[in-house]
Amino acid sequence: DAGVIQSPRHEVTEMGQEVTLRCKPISGHNSLFWYRQTMMRGLELLIYFNNNVPIDDSGMPEDRFSAKMPNASFSTLKIQPSEPRDSAVYFCASRSGLDEQYFGPGTRLTVT
Amino acid sequence: AQSVTQPDIHITVSEGASLELRCNYSYGATPYLFWYVQSPGQGLQLLLKYFSGDTLVQGIKGFEAEFKRSQSSFNLRKPSVHWSDAAEYFCAVGSYGQNFVFGPGTRLSVLP
């Protein structure tokens, strides 16, 4: 298996632009997680899905952030409009049942 | 409330020395415990996990961890540290159907 796939790996955008991050979980996994990592805040859970349904989005910073999982093999995290404080590394992870979470390589987002 | 504490933000050890990273948790249900490692610029990789049974678990790269229920701890150990072990280490706790709670991480530096 190729593991969790995230794209793009790096994204540089200007303040106010829309940013879409993509994730393909490991096939057969039924839970998907979006995290944000910064030096100041560490690793933060933004949202997670079970069987494509959002279970807990309490970590989503504000309405500018939205996440979707239209099917078991694809999820997006969208920021509109983006701000410099959104600069971070965004990780996607997936899990099957009780198993551990498998992390993707991350997307490094820079908003100027 | 569920929480994980890693009391040491940064630890420095000499190559060849032994290592112990501390992890304490507060969790209402039967906890499942994990240690992850993150090398610079990389995603998180699972080192080891504890679900049940023998309280001393072996992981990859020569790491081990011991679950002590009475102390609510799951400390990570390695008898002889290698320079390539320099990284960030995260302890996490979860249970079936629940999201993981990650600790803030401990950054390990290794002196030659």
Coordinates of N, CA and C in Angstrom, one line a residue:
Chain A
D1 N 0.8 -1.2 0.0 CA 0.0 0.0 0.0 C 0.9 1.2 0.0
A2 N 0.4 2.3 -0.7 CA 1.2 3.5 -0.8 C 1.2 4.4 0.5
G3 N 0.4 4.0 1.4 CA 0.2 4.8 2.6 C -0.7 6.0 2.4
V4 N -0.8 6.9 3.3 CA -1.7 8.0 3.2 C -1.0 9.0 2.2
I5 N -1.8 9.5 1.2 CA -1.2 10.4 0.2 C -1.8 11.8 0.4
Q6 N -1.0 12.8 0.5 CA -1.4 14.1 0.6 C -0.9 15.0 -0.6
S7 N -1.7 15.9 -1.0 CA -1.2 16.8 -2.1 C -1.9 18.2 -1.9
P8 N -1.2 19.2 -2.2 CA 0.2 19.2 -2.6 C 1.1 19.0 -1.4
R9 N 2.4 18.8 -1.6 CA 3.3 18.7 -0.5 C 3.7 20.1 0.0
H10 N 3.7 21.1 -0.8 CA 4.0 22.5 -0.5 C 3.1 23.4 -1.2
E11 N 2.6 24.4 -0.5 CA 1.7 25.4 -1.1 C 2.0 26.7 -0.6
V12 N 2.3 27.6 -1.5 CA 2.5 29.0 -1.1 C 1.4 29.8 -1.8
T13 N 0.7 30.6 -1.0 CA -0.4 31.4 -1.6 C -0.4 32.8 -0.9
E14 N -1.2 33.7 -1.5 CA -1.3 35.0 -1.0 C -2.5 35.1 -0.1
M15 N -2.4 35.9 0.9 CA -3.6 36.2 1.8 C -4.8 36.5 1.0
G16 N -5.9 35.9 1.4 CA -7.2 36.1 0.8 C -7.5 35.0 -0.3
Q17 N -6.5 34.2 -0.7 CA -6.8 33.2 -1.7 C -7.4 32.0 -1.0
E18 N -8.1 31.2 -1.8 CA -8.6 29.9 -1.4 C -7.5 28.8 -1.5
V19 N -7.5 28.0 -0.5 CA -6.5 26.9 -0.5 C -7.2 25.6 -0.3
T20 N -6.9 24.6 -1.1 CA -7.5 23.3 -0.9 C -6.4 22.2 -0.8
L21 N -6.5 21.5 0.4 CA -5.6 20.4 0.6 C -6.3 19.1 0.4
R22 N -5.6 18.1 -0.1 CA -6.2 16.9 -0.5 C -5.6 15.7 0.3
C23 N -6.4 14.7 0.5 CA -5.9 13.5 1.2 C -6.6 12.3 0.7
K24 N -5.8 11.2 0.4 CA -6.3 9.9 0.1 C -5.8 9.0 1.2
P25 N -6.8 8.4 1.9 CA -6.4 7.5 3.0 C -6.0 6.2 2.5
I26 N -5.5 5.4 3.4 CA -5.2 4.0 3.1 C -6.5 3.2 2.8
S27 N -6.5 2.4 1.8 CA -7.6 1.7 1.4 C -8.1 0.8 2.5
G28 N -9.4 0.8 2.8 CA -10.0 0.0 3.8 C -10.1 0.7 5.2
H29 N -9.4 1.8 5.3 CA -9.5 2.5 6.6 C -10.8 3.3 6.7
N30 N -11.4 3.3 7.8 CA -12.7 3.9 8.0 C -12.7 5.2 8.8
S31 N -11.6 5.6 9.3 CA -11.5 6.9 10.0 C -10.4 7.7 9.3
L32 N -10.7 9.1 9.3 CA -9.8 10.0 8.7 C -9.7 11.2 9.6
F33 N -8.5 11.7 9.7 CA -8.2 12.8 10.6 C -7.4 13.9 9.9
W34 N -7.7 15.2 10.2 CA -6.9 16.3 9.7 C -6.3 17.0 11.0
Y35 N -5.0 17.2 10.9 CA -4.3 17.9 12.0 C -3.5 19.1 11.4
R36 N -3.3 20.0 12.3 CA -2.4 21.1 12.0 C -1.3 21.2 13.0
Q37 N -0.1 21.4 12.5 CA 1.1 21.5 13.4 C 1.8 22.8 13.2
T38 N 2.0 23.5 14.3 CA 2.8 24.7 14.3 C 3.8 24.7 15.5
M39 N 4.8 25.5 15.4 CA 5.7 25.6 16.5 C 5.0 26.0 17.8
M40 N 4.1 27.0 17.6 CA 3.5 27.6 18.8 C 2.5 26.6 19.5
R41 N 1.7 26.0 18.6 CA 0.6 25.2 19.2 C 0.8 23.7 19.1
G42 N 1.9 23.2 18.5 CA 2.1 21.8 18.4 C 1.1 21.2 17.4
L43 N 0.7 19.9 17.7 CA -0.2 19.1 16.9 C -1.6 19.3 17.3
E44 N -2.4 19.8 16.5 CA -3.8 20.1 16.8 C -4.7 19.3 15.9
L45 N -5.7 18.6 16.5 CA -6.7 17.9 15.7 C -7.7 18.9 15.2
L46 N -8.0 19.0 13.9 CA -9.0 19.9 13.3 C -10.3 19.2 13.2
I47 N -10.4 18.0 12.6 CA -11.6 17.3 12.4 C -11.3 15.9 12.1
Y48 N -12.3 15.0 12.5 CA -12.1 13.6 12.0 C -13.5 13.1 11.6
F49 N -13.3 12.1 10.7 CA -14.5 11.4 10.1 C -14.5 9.9 10.4
N50 N -15.6 9.4 10.6 CA -15.8 7.9 10.7 C -16.8 7.6 9.6
N51 N -16.4 6.6 8.7 CA -17.2 6.2 7.6 C -17.8 7.4 6.8
N52 N -16.9 8.3 6.6 CA -17.1 9.5 5.7 C -18.0 10.6 6.4
V53 N -18.4 10.3 7.6 CA -19.2 11.3 8.4 C -18.4 12.1 9.4
P54 N -18.5 13.4 9.4 CA -17.7 14.2 10.3 C -18.2 13.9 11.8
I55 N -17.3 13.5 12.6 CA -17.7 13.2 14.0 C -17.4 14.3 15.0
D56 N -16.3 14.9 14.8 CA -15.9 16.0 15.7 C -15.1 17.1 14.9
D57 N -15.7 18.2 14.8 CA -15.0 19.3 14.1 C -14.8 20.5 15.1
S58 N -14.7 20.2 16.3 CA -14.5 21.2 17.3 C -13.2 21.9 17.2
G59 N -12.2 21.3 16.6 CA -10.9 21.8 16.4 C -10.8 22.7 15.2
M60 N -11.8 22.8 14.4 CA -11.7 23.7 13.2 C -11.7 25.1 13.7
P61 N -10.7 25.9 13.4 CA -10.5 27.2 14.0 C -11.6 28.2 13.8
E62 N -12.2 28.2 12.6 CA -13.3 29.2 12.4 C -13.9 28.8 11.1
D63 N -14.9 29.6 10.7 CA -15.7 29.3 9.5 C -14.9 29.3 8.2
R64 N -13.7 29.9 8.2 CA -12.9 29.9 7.0 C -12.5 28.5 6.7
F65 N -12.5 27.6 7.6 CA -12.0 26.2 7.4 C -13.2 25.3 7.2
S66 N -13.1 24.5 6.2 CA -14.2 23.5 6.0 C -13.5 22.2 5.5
A67 N -14.1 21.1 5.8 CA -13.6 19.8 5.4 C -14.7 18.9 4.8
K68 N -14.4 18.1 3.8 CA -15.4 17.2 3.3 C -14.7 15.8 3.0
M69 N -15.6 14.8 3.0 CA -15.1 13.5 2.7 C -16.2 12.9 1.8
P70 N -16.2 13.1 0.5 CA -17.3 12.7 -0.3 C -17.4 11.2 -0.5
N71 N -16.2 10.5 -0.3 CA -16.2 9.0 -0.4 C -15.1 8.5 0.5
A72 N -15.0 7.2 0.6 CA -14.0 6.6 1.5 C -12.6 6.8 1.1
S73 N -12.3 7.3 -0.1 CA -11.0 7.3 -0.6 C -10.5 8.8 -0.9
F74 N -11.2 9.8 -0.4 CA -10.8 11.1 -0.7 C -11.4 12.1 0.3
S75 N -10.6 13.0 0.8 CA -11.0 14.1 1.6 C -10.3 15.4 1.3
T76 N -11.0 16.5 1.5 CA -10.4 17.8 1.3 C -10.5 18.7 2.5
L77 N -9.5 19.5 2.7 CA -9.6 20.6 3.7 C -9.4 21.9 3.0
K78 N -10.4 22.8 3.1 CA -10.4 24.0 2.4 C -10.3 25.2 3.4
I79 N -9.5 26.2 3.0 CA -9.4 27.4 3.7 C -9.7 28.6 2.8
Q80 N -10.8 29.3 3.1 CA -11.2 30.4 2.3 C -11.9 31.5 3.2
P81 N -11.3 32.7 3.2 CA -10.0 33.1 2.6 C -8.9 32.7 3.5
S82 N -7.7 32.5 3.0 CA -6.5 32.2 3.8 C -5.9 33.4 4.4
E83 N -5.3 33.2 5.5 CA -4.6 34.3 6.3 C -3.2 33.8 6.6
P84 N -2.3 34.8 6.9 CA -0.9 34.4 7.2 C -0.8 33.5 8.4
R85 N -1.7 33.6 9.4 CA -1.7 32.8 10.6 C -2.1 31.4 10.3
D86 N -2.6 31.1 9.1 CA -2.9 29.7 8.7 C -1.7 28.9 8.3
S87 N -0.5 29.6 8.2 CA 0.7 28.9 7.8 C 1.1 27.9 8.8
A88 N 1.2 26.7 8.3 CA 1.5 25.5 9.2 C 1.7 24.3 8.3
V89 N 2.0 23.2 8.9 CA 2.0 21.9 8.2 C 0.7 21.2 8.6
Y90 N 0.0 20.8 7.6 CA -1.3 20.1 7.7 C -1.1 18.6 7.4
F91 N -1.5 17.8 8.4 CA -1.3 16.3 8.2 C -2.7 15.7 8.1
C92 N -2.8 14.7 7.3 CA -3.9 13.8 7.2 C -3.5 12.5 7.8
A93 N -4.4 11.8 8.5 CA -4.1 10.5 9.0 C -5.3 9.6 8.8
S94 N -5.1 8.3 8.7 CA -6.3 7.4 8.6 C -6.0 6.2 9.5
R95 N -7.1 5.5 9.8 CA -7.1 4.4 10.8 C -8.2 3.5 10.5
S96 N -7.9 2.2 10.8 CA -8.9 1.2 10.6 C -9.3 0.7 12.0
G97 N -10.5 0.9 12.4 CA -11.0 0.4 13.7 C -10.1 0.9 14.9
L98 N -9.6 -0.1 15.6 CA -8.8 0.2 16.8 C -7.3 0.4 16.5
D99 N -7.0 0.2 15.3 CA -5.6 0.3 14.9 C -5.0 1.7 15.1
E100 N -3.7 1.8 15.0 CA -3.1 3.1 15.1 C -3.4 4.0 13.9
Q101 N -3.1 5.2 14.1 CA -3.3 6.2 13.0 C -2.0 6.2 12.1
Y102 N -2.3 6.2 10.8 CA -1.2 6.2 9.9 C -1.2 7.7 9.3
F103 N 0.0 8.3 9.4 CA 0.0 9.7 9.0 C 0.6 9.8 7.6
G104 N 0.1 10.8 6.9 CA 0.6 11.2 5.6 C 1.9 12.1 5.8
P105 N 2.5 12.5 4.7 CA 3.8 13.2 4.8 C 3.5 14.7 5.1
G106 N 2.3 15.2 5.0 CA 2.0 16.5 5.4 C 2.0 17.5 4.2
T107 N 1.3 18.6 4.3 CA 1.3 19.7 3.3 C 1.8 20.9 4.1
R108 N 2.9 21.5 3.6 CA 3.4 22.7 4.2 C 2.8 23.9 3.5
L109 N 2.0 24.6 4.3 CA 1.3 25.8 3.7 C 1.9 27.1 4.2
T110 N 2.2 27.9 3.3 CA 2.7 29.3 3.6 C 1.8 30.3 3.0
V111 N 1.2 31.1 3.8 CA 0.4 32.2 3.3 C 1.1 33.5 3.5
T112 N 1.3 34.2 2.4 CA 2.1 35.5 2.5 C 1.1 36.7 2.5
Chain B
A1 N -11.5 14.9 32.0 CA -11.2 15.2 30.6 C -9.9 14.3 30.3
Q2 N -9.9 14.0 29.0 CA -8.8 13.2 28.5 C -7.6 14.1 28.3
S3 N -6.4 13.7 28.7 CA -5.2 14.5 28.5 C -4.0 13.6 28.5
V4 N -3.0 14.1 27.9 CA -1.7 13.5 27.9 C -0.6 14.6 28.2
T5 N 0.2 14.3 29.1 CA 1.3 15.2 29.4 C 2.7 14.5 29.2
Q6 N 3.5 15.3 28.6 CA 4.9 14.9 28.4 C 5.7 16.0 29.1
P7 N 6.2 15.7 30.3 CA 6.8 16.8 31.2 C 8.0 17.4 30.6
D8 N 8.8 16.7 29.8 CA 10.0 17.2 29.2 C 9.8 17.8 27.8
I9 N 10.0 19.1 27.7 CA 9.9 19.7 26.3 C 11.0 19.3 25.5
H10 N 12.2 19.3 26.1 CA 13.5 19.1 25.3 C 14.4 18.3 26.2
I11 N 15.0 17.2 25.6 CA 16.0 16.4 26.3 C 17.2 16.3 25.4
T12 N 18.4 16.4 26.0 CA 19.6 16.2 25.3 C 20.4 15.1 26.0
V13 N 20.8 14.1 25.2 CA 21.6 13.0 25.7 C 22.8 12.8 24.8
S14 N 23.8 12.1 25.3 CA 25.0 11.8 24.5 C 24.7 10.5 23.8
E15 N 25.3 10.4 22.6 CA 25.2 9.1 21.8 C 25.7 8.0 22.7
G16 N 24.9 6.9 22.7 CA 25.3 5.7 23.5 C 24.7 5.7 24.9
A17 N 24.2 6.8 25.3 CA 23.6 6.9 26.6 C 22.2 6.3 26.6
S18 N 21.7 6.0 27.7 CA 20.3 5.5 27.8 C 19.3 6.7 27.8
L19 N 18.1 6.3 27.5 CA 17.0 7.4 27.3 C 15.7 6.9 27.9
E20 N 15.1 7.8 28.6 CA 13.7 7.6 29.0 C 12.9 8.9 28.8
L21 N 11.8 8.8 28.0 CA 10.9 9.9 27.8 C 9.6 9.6 28.6
R22 N 9.2 10.6 29.3 CA 8.0 10.4 30.2 C 6.7 10.7 29.5
C23 N 5.7 10.0 29.9 CA 4.3 10.2 29.4 C 3.4 9.9 30.5
N24 N 2.5 10.8 30.8 CA 1.4 10.5 31.8 C 0.1 10.9 31.1
Y25 N -0.9 10.1 31.5 CA -2.2 10.4 30.8 C -3.3 10.4 31.8
S26 N -4.4 11.0 31.4 CA -5.7 11.0 32.2 C -6.8 10.6 31.2
Y27 N -7.4 9.4 31.5 CA -8.3 8.9 30.5 C -9.4 8.1 31.2
G28 N -10.6 8.3 30.9 CA -11.7 7.7 31.6 C -11.9 6.2 31.3
A29 N -11.7 5.8 30.1 CA -11.9 4.5 29.7 C -10.6 3.7 29.7
T30 N -10.6 2.4 29.4 CA -9.4 1.6 29.2 C -8.6 2.2 28.1
P31 N -7.4 2.7 28.4 CA -6.6 3.4 27.4 C -5.8 2.5 26.5
Y32 N -5.7 2.9 25.3 CA -4.8 2.3 24.3 C -3.7 3.3 24.1
L33 N -2.5 3.0 24.2 CA -1.4 3.9 24.3 C -0.4 3.7 23.1
F34 N 0.1 4.8 22.7 CA 1.0 4.8 21.5 C 2.2 5.8 21.7
W35 N 3.3 5.5 21.0 CA 4.4 6.4 20.9 C 4.6 6.6 19.4
Y36 N 4.7 7.9 19.0 CA 5.1 8.2 17.6 C 6.4 9.0 17.6
V37 N 7.1 8.9 16.5 CA 8.3 9.7 16.3 C 8.2 10.5 15.0
Q38 N 8.7 11.8 15.1 CA 8.6 12.6 13.9 C 10.0 13.2 13.7
S39 N 10.6 12.8 12.6 CA 11.9 13.4 12.2 C 11.6 14.7 11.5
P40 N 12.6 15.6 11.5 CA 12.4 16.9 10.9 C 11.9 16.8 9.4
G41 N 10.8 17.5 9.2 CA 10.2 17.6 7.9 C 9.5 16.4 7.5
Q42 N 9.2 15.5 8.4 CA 8.5 14.2 8.1 C 7.2 14.1 8.8
G43 N 6.4 13.1 8.4 CA 5.2 12.8 9.2 C 5.5 12.0 10.4
L44 N 4.4 11.7 11.1 CA 4.6 10.9 12.3 C 4.6 9.4 12.0
Q45 N 5.6 8.7 12.6 CA 5.7 7.2 12.4 C 5.5 6.5 13.8
L46 N 4.7 5.5 13.8 CA 4.4 4.7 15.0 C 5.7 4.0 15.4
L47 N 6.0 4.1 16.7 CA 7.1 3.4 17.3 C 6.6 2.1 17.9
L48 N 5.6 2.2 18.7 CA 5.0 1.1 19.4 C 3.6 1.4 19.9
K49 N 2.9 0.4 20.4 CA 1.6 0.6 20.9 C 1.3 -0.5 21.9
Y50 N 0.4 -0.1 22.8 CA -0.1 -1.0 23.9 C -1.6 -1.0 23.9
F51 N -2.1 -2.2 23.8 CA -3.6 -2.4 23.9 C -3.9 -3.2 25.1
S52 N -3.2 -4.3 25.3 CA -3.5 -5.1 26.5 C -2.4 -6.1 26.7
G53 N -2.4 -6.9 27.7 CA -1.5 -8.0 27.9 C -0.2 -7.5 28.6
D54 N 0.9 -8.0 28.1 CA 2.2 -7.7 28.7 C 2.4 -6.2 28.8
T55 N 2.7 -5.7 29.9 CA 2.8 -4.2 30.1 C 4.1 -3.6 29.5
L56 N 5.1 -4.5 29.2 CA 6.3 -4.0 28.6 C 6.2 -4.4 27.1
V57 N 6.2 -3.3 26.2 CA 6.0 -3.6 24.8 C 7.3 -3.1 24.1
Q58 N 7.6 -3.9 23.0 CA 8.8 -3.6 22.2 C 8.3 -3.0 20.9
G59 N 9.1 -2.0 20.5 CA 8.8 -1.4 19.2 C 9.9 -1.4 18.2
I60 N 9.8 -0.6 17.2 CA 10.9 -0.5 16.2 C 12.0 0.3 16.7
K61 N 13.2 0.2 16.0 CA 14.4 0.9 16.3 C 14.9 0.7 17.7
G62 N 14.6 -0.4 18.3 CA 15.2 -0.7 19.6 C 14.5 0.0 20.8
F63 N 13.3 0.6 20.6 CA 12.6 1.3 21.6 C 11.6 0.3 22.4
E64 N 11.4 0.6 23.6 CA 10.4 -0.2 24.4 C 9.7 0.8 25.3
A65 N 8.5 0.4 25.8 CA 7.7 1.3 26.7 C 7.1 0.4 27.7
E66 N 6.8 0.9 28.9 CA 6.2 0.1 29.9 C 5.0 0.9 30.4
F67 N 3.8 0.2 30.4 CA 2.6 0.7 30.9 C 2.5 0.4 32.4
K68 N 2.3 1.5 33.1 CA 2.1 1.4 34.6 C 0.7 2.0 34.9
R69 N -0.3 1.1 35.1 CA -1.6 1.6 35.3 C -1.7 2.5 36.6
S70 N -1.0 2.0 37.6 CA -1.1 2.7 39.0 C -0.5 4.1 38.9
Q71 N 0.4 4.3 38.0 CA 1.0 5.6 37.8 C 0.5 6.4 36.6
S72 N -0.5 5.8 35.9 CA -1.0 6.4 34.7 C 0.2 6.9 33.8
S73 N 1.1 6.0 33.6 CA 2.3 6.4 32.8 C 2.6 5.3 31.7
F74 N 3.3 5.8 30.7 CA 3.6 5.0 29.6 C 5.0 5.5 29.1
N75 N 6.0 5.3 29.8 CA 7.3 5.9 29.5 C 8.1 5.1 28.4
L76 N 8.7 5.8 27.6 CA 9.5 5.3 26.4 C 10.9 5.2 26.8
R77 N 11.6 4.0 26.5 CA 13.0 3.8 26.8 C 13.8 3.3 25.7
K78 N 15.1 3.6 25.7 CA 16.0 3.0 24.8 C 17.3 2.9 25.5
P79 N 18.0 1.7 25.5 CA 19.2 1.5 26.3 C 20.4 2.3 25.8
S80 N 20.5 2.5 24.5 CA 21.6 3.1 23.9 C 21.2 4.0 22.7
V81 N 21.3 5.3 22.8 CA 20.7 6.2 21.8 C 21.7 6.4 20.7
H82 N 21.2 6.4 19.5 CA 22.0 6.7 18.3 C 21.7 8.1 17.8
W83 N 22.6 8.7 17.0 CA 22.5 10.0 16.6 C 21.2 10.2 15.7
S84 N 20.8 9.1 15.0 CA 19.7 9.1 14.2 C 18.3 9.2 15.0
D85 N 18.4 9.0 16.3 CA 17.2 9.1 17.1 C 16.8 10.5 17.4
A86 N 17.6 11.5 17.0 CA 17.2 12.9 17.3 C 16.0 13.2 16.5
A87 N 14.9 13.6 17.2 CA 13.6 13.8 16.6 C 12.6 14.3 17.6
E88 N 11.4 14.4 17.2 CA 10.3 14.8 18.2 C 9.5 13.5 18.5
Y89 N 9.2 13.3 19.7 CA 8.5 12.1 20.2 C 7.1 12.5 20.8
F90 N 6.1 11.8 20.3 CA 4.8 12.1 20.8 C 4.1 10.9 21.4
C91 N 3.6 11.1 22.6 CA 2.8 10.0 23.2 C 1.3 10.3 22.9
A92 N 0.5 9.2 22.8 CA -0.9 9.4 22.4 C -1.7 8.4 23.2
V93 N -3.0 8.7 23.5 CA -3.9 7.8 24.2 C -5.2 7.8 23.4
G94 N -5.8 6.7 23.3 CA -7.1 6.6 22.7 C -7.8 5.3 23.1
S95 N -9.0 5.1 22.6 CA -9.8 3.9 22.8 C -10.6 3.6 21.6
Y96 N -11.3 2.5 21.6 CA -12.1 2.1 20.5 C -13.1 3.1 20.2
G97 N -13.2 3.5 18.9 CA -14.2 4.5 18.5 C -13.9 5.9 18.9
Q98 N -12.9 6.1 19.6 CA -12.6 7.5 20.0 C -11.3 8.0 19.3
N99 N -11.2 9.3 19.2 CA -10.0 9.9 18.7 C -8.9 9.8 19.6
F100 N -7.7 9.9 19.1 CA -6.5 9.9 19.9 C -6.3 11.3 20.5
V101 N -5.7 11.3 21.7 CA -5.3 12.6 22.3 C -3.8 12.5 22.3
F102 N -3.1 13.5 21.7 CA -1.7 13.5 21.6 C -1.1 14.4 22.7
G103 N 0.1 14.1 23.2 CA 0.8 14.9 24.1 C 1.5 16.0 23.3
P104 N 2.1 17.0 24.0 CA 2.7 18.1 23.3 C 4.1 17.8 22.6
G105 N 4.6 16.6 22.9 CA 5.8 16.2 22.3 C 7.1 16.5 23.1
T106 N 8.1 15.7 23.0 CA 9.4 15.9 23.6 C 10.4 15.9 22.4
R107 N 11.2 17.0 22.4 CA 12.3 17.0 21.4 C 13.5 16.4 21.9
L108 N 14.1 15.5 21.2 CA 15.3 14.8 21.6 C 16.5 15.3 20.8
S109 N 17.5 15.8 21.4 CA 18.8 16.1 20.8 C 19.8 15.1 21.2
V110 N 20.7 14.7 20.3 CA 21.7 13.7 20.6 C 23.1 14.3 20.4
L111 N 24.0 14.3 21.4 CA 25.3 14.9 21.3 C 26.3 13.8 20.8
P112 N 27.2 14.1 19.9 CA 28.1 13.1 19.4 C 29.1 12.7 20.5

